[in-house]
Short mmCIF file of C-alpha atoms and ligand atoms in Angstrom, two decimals:
data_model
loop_
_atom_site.label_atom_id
_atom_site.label_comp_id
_atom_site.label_asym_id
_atom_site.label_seq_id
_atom_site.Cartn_x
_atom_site.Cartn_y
_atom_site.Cartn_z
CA UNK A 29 26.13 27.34 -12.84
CA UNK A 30 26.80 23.79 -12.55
CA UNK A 31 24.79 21.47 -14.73
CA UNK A 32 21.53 20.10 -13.98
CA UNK A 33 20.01 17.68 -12.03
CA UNK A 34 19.06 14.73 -14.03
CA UNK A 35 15.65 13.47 -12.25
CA UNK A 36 14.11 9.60 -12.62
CA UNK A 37 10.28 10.55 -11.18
CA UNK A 38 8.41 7.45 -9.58
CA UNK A 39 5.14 8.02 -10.22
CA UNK A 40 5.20 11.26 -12.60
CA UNK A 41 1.31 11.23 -13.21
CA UNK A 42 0.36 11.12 -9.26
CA UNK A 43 -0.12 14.01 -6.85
CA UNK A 44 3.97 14.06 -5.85
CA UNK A 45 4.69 13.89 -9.75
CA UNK A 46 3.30 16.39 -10.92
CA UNK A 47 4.16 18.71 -8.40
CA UNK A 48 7.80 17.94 -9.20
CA UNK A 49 7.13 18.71 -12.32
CA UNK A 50 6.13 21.96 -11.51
CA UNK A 51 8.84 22.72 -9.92
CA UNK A 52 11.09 21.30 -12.72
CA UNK A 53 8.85 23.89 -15.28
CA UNK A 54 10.03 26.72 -13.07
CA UNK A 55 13.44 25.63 -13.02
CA UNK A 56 14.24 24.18 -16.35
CA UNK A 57 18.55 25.24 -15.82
CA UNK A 58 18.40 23.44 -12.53
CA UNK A 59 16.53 20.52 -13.18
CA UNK A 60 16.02 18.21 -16.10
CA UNK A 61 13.08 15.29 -16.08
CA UNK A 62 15.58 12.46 -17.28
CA UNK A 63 13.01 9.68 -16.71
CA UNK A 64 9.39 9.50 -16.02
CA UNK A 65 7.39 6.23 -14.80
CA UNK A 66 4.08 5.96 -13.56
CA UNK A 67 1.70 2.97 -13.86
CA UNK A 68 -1.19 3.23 -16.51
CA UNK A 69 -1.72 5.98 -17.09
CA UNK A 70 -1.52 6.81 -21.10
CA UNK A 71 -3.15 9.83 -21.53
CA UNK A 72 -1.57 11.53 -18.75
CA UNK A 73 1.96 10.27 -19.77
CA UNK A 74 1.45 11.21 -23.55
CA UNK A 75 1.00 15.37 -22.17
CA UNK A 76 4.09 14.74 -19.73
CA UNK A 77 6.27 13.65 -22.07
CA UNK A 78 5.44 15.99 -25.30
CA UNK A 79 5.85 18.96 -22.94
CA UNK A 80 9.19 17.20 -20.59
CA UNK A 81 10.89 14.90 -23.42
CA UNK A 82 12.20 12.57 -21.45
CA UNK A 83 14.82 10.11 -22.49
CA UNK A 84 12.90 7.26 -21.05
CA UNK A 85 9.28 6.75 -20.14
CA UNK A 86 8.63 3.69 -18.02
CA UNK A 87 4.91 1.80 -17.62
CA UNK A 88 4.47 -0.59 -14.97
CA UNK A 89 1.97 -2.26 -17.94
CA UNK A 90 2.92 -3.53 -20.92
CA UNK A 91 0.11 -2.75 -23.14
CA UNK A 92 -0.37 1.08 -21.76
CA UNK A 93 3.46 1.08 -22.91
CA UNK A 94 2.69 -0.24 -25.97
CA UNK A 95 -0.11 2.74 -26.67
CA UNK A 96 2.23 5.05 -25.17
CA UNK A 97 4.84 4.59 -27.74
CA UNK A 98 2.43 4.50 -30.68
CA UNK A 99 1.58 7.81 -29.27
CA UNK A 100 4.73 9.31 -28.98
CA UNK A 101 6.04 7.99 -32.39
CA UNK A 102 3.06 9.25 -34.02
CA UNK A 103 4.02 13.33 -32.15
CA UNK A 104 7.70 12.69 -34.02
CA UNK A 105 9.11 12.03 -29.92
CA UNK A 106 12.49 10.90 -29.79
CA UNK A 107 11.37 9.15 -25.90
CA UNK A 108 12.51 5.65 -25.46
CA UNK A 109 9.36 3.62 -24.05
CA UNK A 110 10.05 0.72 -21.52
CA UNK A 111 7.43 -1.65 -19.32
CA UNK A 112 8.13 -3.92 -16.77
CA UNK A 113 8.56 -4.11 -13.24
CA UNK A 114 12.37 -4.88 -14.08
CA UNK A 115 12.60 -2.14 -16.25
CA UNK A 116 10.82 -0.04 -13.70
CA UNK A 117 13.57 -0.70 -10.90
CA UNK A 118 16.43 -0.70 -12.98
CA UNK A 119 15.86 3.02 -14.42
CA UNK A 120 16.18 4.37 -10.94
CA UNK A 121 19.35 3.06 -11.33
CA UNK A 122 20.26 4.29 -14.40
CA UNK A 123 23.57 5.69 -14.67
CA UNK A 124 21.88 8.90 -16.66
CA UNK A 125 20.05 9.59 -13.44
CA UNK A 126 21.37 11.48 -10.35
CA UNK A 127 18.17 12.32 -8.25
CA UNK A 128 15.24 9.84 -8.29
CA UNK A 129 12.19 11.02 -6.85
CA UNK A 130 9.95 8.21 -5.08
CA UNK A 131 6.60 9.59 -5.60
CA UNK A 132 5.09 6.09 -6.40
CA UNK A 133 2.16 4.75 -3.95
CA UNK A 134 2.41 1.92 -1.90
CA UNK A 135 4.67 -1.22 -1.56
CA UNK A 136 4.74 -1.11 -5.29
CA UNK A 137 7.27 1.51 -5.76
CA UNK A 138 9.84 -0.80 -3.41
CA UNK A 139 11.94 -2.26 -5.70
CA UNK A 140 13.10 0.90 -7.69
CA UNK A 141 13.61 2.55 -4.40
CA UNK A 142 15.71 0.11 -3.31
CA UNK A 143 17.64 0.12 -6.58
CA UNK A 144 17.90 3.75 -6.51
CA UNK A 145 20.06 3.68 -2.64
CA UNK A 146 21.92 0.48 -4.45
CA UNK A 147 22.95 2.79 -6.94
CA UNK A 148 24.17 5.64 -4.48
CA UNK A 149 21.33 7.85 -6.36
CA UNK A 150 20.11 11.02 -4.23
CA UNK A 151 16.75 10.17 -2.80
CA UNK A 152 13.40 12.47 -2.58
CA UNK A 153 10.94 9.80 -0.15
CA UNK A 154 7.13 10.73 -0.84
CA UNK A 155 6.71 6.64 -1.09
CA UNK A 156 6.79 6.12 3.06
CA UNK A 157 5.01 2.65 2.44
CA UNK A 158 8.00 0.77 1.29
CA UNK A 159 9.99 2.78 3.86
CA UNK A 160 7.81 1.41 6.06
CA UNK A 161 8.07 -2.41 5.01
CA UNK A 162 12.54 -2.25 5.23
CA UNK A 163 13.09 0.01 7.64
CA UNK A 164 16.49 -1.40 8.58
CA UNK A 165 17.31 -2.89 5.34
CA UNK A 166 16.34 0.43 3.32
CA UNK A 167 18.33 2.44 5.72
CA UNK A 168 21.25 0.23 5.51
CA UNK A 169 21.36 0.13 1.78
CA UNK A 170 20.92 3.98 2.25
CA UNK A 171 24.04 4.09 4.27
CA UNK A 172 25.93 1.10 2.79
CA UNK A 173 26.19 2.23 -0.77
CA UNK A 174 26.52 6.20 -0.09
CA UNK A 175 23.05 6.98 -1.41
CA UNK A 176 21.42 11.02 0.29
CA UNK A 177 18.10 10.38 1.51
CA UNK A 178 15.83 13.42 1.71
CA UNK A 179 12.25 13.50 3.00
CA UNK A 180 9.88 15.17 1.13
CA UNK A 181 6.66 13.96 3.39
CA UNK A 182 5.93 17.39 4.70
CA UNK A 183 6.40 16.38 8.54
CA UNK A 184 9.47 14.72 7.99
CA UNK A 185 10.82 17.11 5.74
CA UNK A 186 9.96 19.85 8.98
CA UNK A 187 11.73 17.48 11.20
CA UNK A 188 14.65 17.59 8.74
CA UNK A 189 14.73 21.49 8.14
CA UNK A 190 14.48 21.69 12.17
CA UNK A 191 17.19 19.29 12.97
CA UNK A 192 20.92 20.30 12.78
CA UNK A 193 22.05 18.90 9.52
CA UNK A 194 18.96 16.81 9.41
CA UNK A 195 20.01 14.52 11.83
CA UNK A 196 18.83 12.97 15.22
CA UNK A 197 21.12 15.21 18.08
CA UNK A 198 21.85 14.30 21.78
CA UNK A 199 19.16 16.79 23.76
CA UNK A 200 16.18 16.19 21.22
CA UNK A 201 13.67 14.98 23.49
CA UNK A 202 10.16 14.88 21.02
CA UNK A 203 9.40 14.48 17.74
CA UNK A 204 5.82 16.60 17.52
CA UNK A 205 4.44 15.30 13.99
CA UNK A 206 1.28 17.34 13.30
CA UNK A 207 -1.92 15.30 11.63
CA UNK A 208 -4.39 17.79 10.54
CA UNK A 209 -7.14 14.86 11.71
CA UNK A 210 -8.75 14.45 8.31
CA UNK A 211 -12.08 15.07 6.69
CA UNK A 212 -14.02 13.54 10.09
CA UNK A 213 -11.72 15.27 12.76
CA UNK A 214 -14.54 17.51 13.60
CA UNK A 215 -17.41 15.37 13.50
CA UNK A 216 -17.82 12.93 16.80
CA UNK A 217 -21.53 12.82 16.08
CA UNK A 218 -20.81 10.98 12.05
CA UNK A 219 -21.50 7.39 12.35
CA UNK A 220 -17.74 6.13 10.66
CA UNK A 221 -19.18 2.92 9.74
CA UNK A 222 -20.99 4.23 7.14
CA UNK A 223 -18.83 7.05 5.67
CA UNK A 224 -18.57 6.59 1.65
CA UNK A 225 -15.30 7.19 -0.49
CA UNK A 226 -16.06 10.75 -1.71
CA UNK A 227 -16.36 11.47 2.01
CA UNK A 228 -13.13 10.40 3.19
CA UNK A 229 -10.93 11.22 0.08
CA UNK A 230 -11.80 15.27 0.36
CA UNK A 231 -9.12 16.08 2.61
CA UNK A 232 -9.51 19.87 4.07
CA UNK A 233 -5.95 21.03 3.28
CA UNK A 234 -4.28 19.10 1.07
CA UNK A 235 -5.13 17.49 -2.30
CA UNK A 236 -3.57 13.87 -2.91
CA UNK A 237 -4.29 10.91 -4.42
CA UNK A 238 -6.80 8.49 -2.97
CA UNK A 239 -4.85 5.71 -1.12
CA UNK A 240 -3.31 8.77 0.77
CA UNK A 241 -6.54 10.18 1.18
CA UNK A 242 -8.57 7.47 3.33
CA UNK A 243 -5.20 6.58 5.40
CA UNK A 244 -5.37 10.71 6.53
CA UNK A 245 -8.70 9.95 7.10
CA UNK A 246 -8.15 6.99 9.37
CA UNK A 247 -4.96 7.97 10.84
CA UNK A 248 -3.33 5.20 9.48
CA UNK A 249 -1.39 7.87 7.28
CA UNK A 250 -0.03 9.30 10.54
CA UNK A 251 0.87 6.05 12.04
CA UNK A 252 2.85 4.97 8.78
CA UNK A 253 4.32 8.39 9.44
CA UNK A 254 5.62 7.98 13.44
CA UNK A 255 7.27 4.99 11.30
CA UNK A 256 8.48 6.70 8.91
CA UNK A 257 10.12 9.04 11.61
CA UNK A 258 11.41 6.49 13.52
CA UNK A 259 13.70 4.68 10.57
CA UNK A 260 14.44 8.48 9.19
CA UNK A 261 15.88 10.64 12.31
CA UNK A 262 16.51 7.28 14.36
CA UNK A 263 13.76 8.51 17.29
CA UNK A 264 12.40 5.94 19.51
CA UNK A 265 8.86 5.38 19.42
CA UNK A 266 8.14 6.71 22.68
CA UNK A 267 9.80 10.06 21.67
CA UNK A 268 7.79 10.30 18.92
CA UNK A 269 4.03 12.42 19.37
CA UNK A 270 1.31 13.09 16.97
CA UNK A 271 -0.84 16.44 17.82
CA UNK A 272 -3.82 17.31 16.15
CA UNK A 273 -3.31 20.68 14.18
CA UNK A 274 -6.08 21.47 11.98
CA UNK A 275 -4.70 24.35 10.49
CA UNK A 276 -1.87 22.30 8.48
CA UNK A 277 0.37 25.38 8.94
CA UNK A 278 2.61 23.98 11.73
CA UNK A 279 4.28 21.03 9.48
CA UNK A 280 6.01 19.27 12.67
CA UNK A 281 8.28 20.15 15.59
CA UNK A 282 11.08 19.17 17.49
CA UNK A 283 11.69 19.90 21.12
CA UNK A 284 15.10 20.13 22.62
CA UNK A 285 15.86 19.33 26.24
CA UNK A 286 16.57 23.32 27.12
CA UNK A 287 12.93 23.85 26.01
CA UNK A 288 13.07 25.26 22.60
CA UNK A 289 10.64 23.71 19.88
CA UNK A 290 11.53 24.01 16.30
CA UNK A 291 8.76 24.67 14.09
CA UNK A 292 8.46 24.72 10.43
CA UNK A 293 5.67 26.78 9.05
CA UNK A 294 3.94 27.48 5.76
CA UNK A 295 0.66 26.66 3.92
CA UNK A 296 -0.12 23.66 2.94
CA UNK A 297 1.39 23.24 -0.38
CA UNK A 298 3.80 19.92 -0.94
CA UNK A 299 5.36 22.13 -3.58
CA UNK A 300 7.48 23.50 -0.56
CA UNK A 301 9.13 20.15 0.37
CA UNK A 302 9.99 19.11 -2.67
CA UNK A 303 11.42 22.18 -3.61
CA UNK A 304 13.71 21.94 -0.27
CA UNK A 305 14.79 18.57 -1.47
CA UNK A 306 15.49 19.70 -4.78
CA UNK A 307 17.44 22.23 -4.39
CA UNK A 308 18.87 21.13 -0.90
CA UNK A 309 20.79 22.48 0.89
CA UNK A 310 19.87 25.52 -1.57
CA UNK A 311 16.51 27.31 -1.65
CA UNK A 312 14.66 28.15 -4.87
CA UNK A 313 11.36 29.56 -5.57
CA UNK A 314 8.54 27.03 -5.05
CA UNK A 315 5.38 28.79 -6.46
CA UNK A 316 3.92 28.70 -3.20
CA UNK A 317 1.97 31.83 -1.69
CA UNK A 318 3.64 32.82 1.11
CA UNK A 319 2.50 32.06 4.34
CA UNK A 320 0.83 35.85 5.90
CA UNK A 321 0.98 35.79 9.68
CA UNK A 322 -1.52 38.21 10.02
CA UNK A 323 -4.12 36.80 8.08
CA UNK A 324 -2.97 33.51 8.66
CA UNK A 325 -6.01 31.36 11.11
CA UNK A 326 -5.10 30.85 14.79
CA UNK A 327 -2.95 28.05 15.44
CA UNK A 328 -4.43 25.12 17.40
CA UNK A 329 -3.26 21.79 18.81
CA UNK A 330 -4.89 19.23 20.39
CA UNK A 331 -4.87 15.26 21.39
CA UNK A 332 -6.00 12.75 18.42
CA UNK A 333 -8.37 10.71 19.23
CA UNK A 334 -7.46 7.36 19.58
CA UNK A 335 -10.65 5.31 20.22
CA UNK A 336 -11.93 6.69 17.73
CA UNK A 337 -9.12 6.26 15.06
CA UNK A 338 -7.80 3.10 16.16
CA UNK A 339 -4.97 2.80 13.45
CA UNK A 340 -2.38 5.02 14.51
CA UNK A 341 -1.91 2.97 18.06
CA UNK A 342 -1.86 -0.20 15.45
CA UNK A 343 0.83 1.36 13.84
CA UNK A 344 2.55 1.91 17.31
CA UNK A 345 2.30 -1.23 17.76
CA UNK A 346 3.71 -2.36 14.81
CA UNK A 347 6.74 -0.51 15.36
CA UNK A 348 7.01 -1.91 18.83
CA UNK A 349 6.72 -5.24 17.80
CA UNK A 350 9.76 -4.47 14.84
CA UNK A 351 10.52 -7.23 12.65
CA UNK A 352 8.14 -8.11 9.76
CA UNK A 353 5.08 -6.51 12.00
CA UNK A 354 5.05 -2.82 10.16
CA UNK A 355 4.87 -4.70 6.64
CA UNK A 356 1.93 -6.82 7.86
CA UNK A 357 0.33 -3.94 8.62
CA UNK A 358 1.12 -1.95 5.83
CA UNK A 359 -0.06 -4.80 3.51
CA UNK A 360 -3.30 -5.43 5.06
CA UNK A 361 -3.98 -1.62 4.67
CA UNK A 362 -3.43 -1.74 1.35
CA UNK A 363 -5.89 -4.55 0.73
CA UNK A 364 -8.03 -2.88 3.25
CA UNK A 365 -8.13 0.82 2.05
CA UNK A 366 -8.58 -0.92 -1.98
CA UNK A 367 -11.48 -2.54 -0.51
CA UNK A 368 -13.05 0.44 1.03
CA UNK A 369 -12.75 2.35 -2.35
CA UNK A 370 -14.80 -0.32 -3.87
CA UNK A 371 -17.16 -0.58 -1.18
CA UNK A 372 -16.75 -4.03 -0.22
CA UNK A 373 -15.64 -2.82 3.36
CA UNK A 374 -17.31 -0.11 5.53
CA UNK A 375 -14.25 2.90 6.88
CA UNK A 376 -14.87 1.32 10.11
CA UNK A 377 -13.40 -2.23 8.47
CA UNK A 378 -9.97 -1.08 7.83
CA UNK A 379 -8.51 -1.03 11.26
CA UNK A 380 -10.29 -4.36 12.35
CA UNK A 381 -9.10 -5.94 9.04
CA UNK A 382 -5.63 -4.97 9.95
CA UNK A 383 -5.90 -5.79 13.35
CA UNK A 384 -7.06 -9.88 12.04
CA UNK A 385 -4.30 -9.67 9.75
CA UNK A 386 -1.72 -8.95 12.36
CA UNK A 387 -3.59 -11.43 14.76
CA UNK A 388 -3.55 -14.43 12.09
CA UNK A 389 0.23 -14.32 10.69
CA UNK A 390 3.37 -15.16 12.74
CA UNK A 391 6.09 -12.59 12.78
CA UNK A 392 9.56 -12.97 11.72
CA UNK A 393 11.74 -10.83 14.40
CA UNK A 394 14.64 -10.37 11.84
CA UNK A 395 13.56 -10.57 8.41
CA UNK A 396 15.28 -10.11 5.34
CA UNK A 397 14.29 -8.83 1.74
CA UNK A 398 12.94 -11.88 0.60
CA UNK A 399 11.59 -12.84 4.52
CA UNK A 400 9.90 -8.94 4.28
CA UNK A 401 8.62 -9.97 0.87
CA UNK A 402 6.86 -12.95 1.75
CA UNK A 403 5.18 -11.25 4.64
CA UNK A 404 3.99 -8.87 2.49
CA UNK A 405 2.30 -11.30 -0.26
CA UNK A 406 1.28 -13.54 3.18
CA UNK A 407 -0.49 -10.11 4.79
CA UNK A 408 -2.12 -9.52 1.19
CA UNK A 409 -3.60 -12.73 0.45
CA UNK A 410 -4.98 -13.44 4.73
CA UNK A 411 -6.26 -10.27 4.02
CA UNK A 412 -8.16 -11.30 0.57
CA UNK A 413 -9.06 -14.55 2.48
CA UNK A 414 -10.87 -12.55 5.31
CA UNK A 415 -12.68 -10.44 2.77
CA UNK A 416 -14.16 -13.11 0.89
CA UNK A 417 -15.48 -14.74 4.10
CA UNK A 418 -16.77 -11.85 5.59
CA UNK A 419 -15.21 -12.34 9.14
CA UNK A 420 -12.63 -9.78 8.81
CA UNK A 421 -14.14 -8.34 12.18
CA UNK A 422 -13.91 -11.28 14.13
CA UNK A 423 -10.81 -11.26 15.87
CA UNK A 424 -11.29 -7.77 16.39
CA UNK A 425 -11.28 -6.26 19.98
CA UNK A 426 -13.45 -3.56 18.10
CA UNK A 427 -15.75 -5.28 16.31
CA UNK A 428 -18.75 -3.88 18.25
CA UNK A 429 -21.79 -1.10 16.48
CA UNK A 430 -22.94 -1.44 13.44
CA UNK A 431 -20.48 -1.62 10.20
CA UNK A 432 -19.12 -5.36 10.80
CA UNK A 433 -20.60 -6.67 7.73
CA UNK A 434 -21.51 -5.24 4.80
CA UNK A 435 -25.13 -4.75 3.71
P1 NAD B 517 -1.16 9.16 -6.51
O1 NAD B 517 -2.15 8.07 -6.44
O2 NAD B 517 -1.62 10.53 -6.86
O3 NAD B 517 -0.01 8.77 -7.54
C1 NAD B 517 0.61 7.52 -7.51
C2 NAD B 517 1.61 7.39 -8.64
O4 NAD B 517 2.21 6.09 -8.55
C3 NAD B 517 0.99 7.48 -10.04
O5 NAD B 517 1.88 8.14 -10.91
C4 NAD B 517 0.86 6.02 -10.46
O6 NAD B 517 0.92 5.84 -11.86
C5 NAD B 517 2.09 5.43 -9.80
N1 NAD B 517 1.95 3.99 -9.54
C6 NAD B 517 0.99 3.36 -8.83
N2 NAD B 517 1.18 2.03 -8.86
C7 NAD B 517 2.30 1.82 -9.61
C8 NAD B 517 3.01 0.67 -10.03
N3 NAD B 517 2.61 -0.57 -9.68
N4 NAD B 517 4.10 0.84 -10.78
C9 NAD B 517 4.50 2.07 -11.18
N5 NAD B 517 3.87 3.20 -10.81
C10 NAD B 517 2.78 3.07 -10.04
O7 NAD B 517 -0.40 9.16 -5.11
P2 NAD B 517 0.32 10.41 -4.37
O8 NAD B 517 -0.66 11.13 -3.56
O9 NAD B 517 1.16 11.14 -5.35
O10 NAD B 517 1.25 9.61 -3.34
C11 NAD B 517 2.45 9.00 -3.76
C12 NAD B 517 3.27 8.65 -2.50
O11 NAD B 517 3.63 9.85 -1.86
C13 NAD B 517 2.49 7.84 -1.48
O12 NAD B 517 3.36 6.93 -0.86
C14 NAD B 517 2.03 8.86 -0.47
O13 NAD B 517 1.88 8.33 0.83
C15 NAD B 517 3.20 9.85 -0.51
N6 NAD B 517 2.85 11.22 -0.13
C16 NAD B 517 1.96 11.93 -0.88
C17 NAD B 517 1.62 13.23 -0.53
C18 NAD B 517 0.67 14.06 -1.36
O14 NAD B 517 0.45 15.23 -1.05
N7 NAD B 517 0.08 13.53 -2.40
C19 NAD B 517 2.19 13.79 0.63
C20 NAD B 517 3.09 13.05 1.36
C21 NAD B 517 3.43 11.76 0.97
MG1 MG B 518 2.69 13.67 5.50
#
């Protein structure tokens, strides 16, 4: 057997993390967690490294590093204990390192992405947010320095399985991502505008962490995805559909111009995709029940509802307008899903938030890095602005009911 993969994880103590580490548990000839990183989180990265010993733990903070490594010296670990943002990037690069994972949420975990496809490193992309922001630039760094890219999303990493070789062919005609419509899919009577946190962050199939959480409650989780899809496989936006399957067995589809669809199937369990990347383009044992067809629920697909879920035709829209659009709007979720968590903006906010953030910045048509960067901090901080003053619903062409303001 040849030796081991030598994994950097992006966010080891999140939902993606830790199911890579469960697949690294079952496969401890295969797979070896070189490098863990996460944000904060102490406690959690104390138990991950006394049962992984990795040769390098990385904490976005300094002091949680700093209690980290007291931690570990006290246990007699032999783990090497960084912090930094610079630190953070530069171990996806590390020459130790063959496969990073990029598990981290948000635009945070850009950098070390980036540095991991500078570095040629295999890439497992759970972090669609900064894939989101570079499309063309992360691609082209992808491509330019020889780096693999594998999706481990669960509809992109069905488009992949589904696709000869994983790549876009002549006589695809759709892309079918399926969106299992979230906690509210099946309630038109709830008033959205006053939905609470808890509500929106139990998902029905899957269990993920909260940012996640509200954008597959708003939809804006599917429309980062048609994104995602477009700068993966290459797709137009026009070829790309989103169909409401509330099952979450159906993980997406392609259909050819002879009229086959592609489908991949199993139950819900991310542990499959990951373990496809992993091992690819082997198969290994994933710890997931098998799906059983006949016990399995009926399959059903219909129409999202777009009215009602106004962020996925934002996202659309984003993508149609190219440039530094999709990382305006990615920002100004960020700031707008943070806020709902805290309660400073109702569910019903976060698209019309969005929407005044995308309204109130000019966009560059051909940014690069630093151009994407500064759109990001300019999308974060309009964002903050229209918070504090409370009009965040005024340039909104959806700013009627109740939920503008809150009480
Ligand atoms: P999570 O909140 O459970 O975990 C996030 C991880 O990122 C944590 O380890 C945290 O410490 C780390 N992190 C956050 N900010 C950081 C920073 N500034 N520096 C370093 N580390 C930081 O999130 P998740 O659900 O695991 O999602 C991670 C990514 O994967 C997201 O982009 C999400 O869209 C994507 N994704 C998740 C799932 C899922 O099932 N959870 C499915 C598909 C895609
Ligand atoms: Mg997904």
């Amino acid at each position: 057997m040849s030796a081991p993969a030598r994994l950097c994880i992006l966010g080891a103590t999140g939902s993606i993390g830790l199911q890579t580490l469960d697949i690294v548990r079952r496969h401890p000839q295969r797979f070896v967690a070189d490098t863990l990183v996460a944000n904060r989180n102490v406690e959690s990265m104390l138990s991950l490294c006394r049962e992984f010993a990795p040769r390098l733990a990385v904490l976005a903070d300094a002091d949680a590093a700093t209690q980290l490594d007291a931690g570990l010296r006290r246990s007699g670990s032999d783990t090497r204990v960084v912090a930094g943002a610079t630190a953070l990037a530069e171990s996806a690069a590390a020459a130790d390192v063959d496969t990073v994972v990029a598990g981290i949420v948000g635009a945070a975990g850009l950098a070390a992405n980036l540095a991991a496809a500078r570095a040629g490193k295999r890439i497992l992309l759970a972090n669609k947010e900064a894939l989101v922001m570079t499309g063309p630039l992360f691609m082209a760094t992808v491509r330019d320095h020889g780096a693999t890219l594998l999706p481990i999303d669960s509809e992109h990493n069905a488009v992949f399985q589904v696709l000869p070789e994983g790549r876009l062919v002549r006589g695809v005609r759709k892309v079918w991502l399926t969106c299992s419509g979230g906690p509210f899919r099946d309630l038109p009577e709830l008033d959205l505008a006053s939905v609470t946190p808890e509500q929106a962050c139990k998902h029905p199939n899957w269990s993920m962490g909260r940012k996640i959480s509200v954008d597959s409650a708003t939809l804006m989780n599917k429309g980062l995805e048609v994104i995602e899809a477009h700068w993966l496989f290459g797709a137009p936006a026009a070829d790309i559909e989103v169909v409401i399957h509330p099952q979450s067995i159906v993980h997406s589809m392609v259909e050819y111009d002879d009229g086959s669809i592609l489908a991949q199937l199993g139950n819900p369990d991310m542990r499959t995709p990951i373990a496809h990347a992993l091992a690819w383009p082997e198969r290994i044992d994933a710890g997931v029940t098998p799906l059983d067809l006949i016990a399995m629920p009926a399959l059903t697909f219909r129409p999202p509802d777009r009215a009602r879920f106004p962020c996925l035709d934002l996202a659309y829209a984003a993508l149609q307008q190219g440039g530094t659009a999709p990382a305006v709007l990615n920002a100004a979720n960020e700031v707008a899903v943070a806020a709902f968590l805290e309660r400073r903006l109702p569910f019903t906010g976060i698209p019309m938030l969005i929407e005044a953030v995308l309204a109130a910045l000019a966009l560059d048509p051909q940014p690069d890095l630093p151009a994407v960067l500064a759109a990001d901090a300019a999308a974060r901080e309009c964002a903050a602005a229209l918070l504090a003053s409370g009009r965040w619903g005024e340039s909104s062409s959806r700013n009627a009911g109740s939920g503008r303001t809150m009480g």
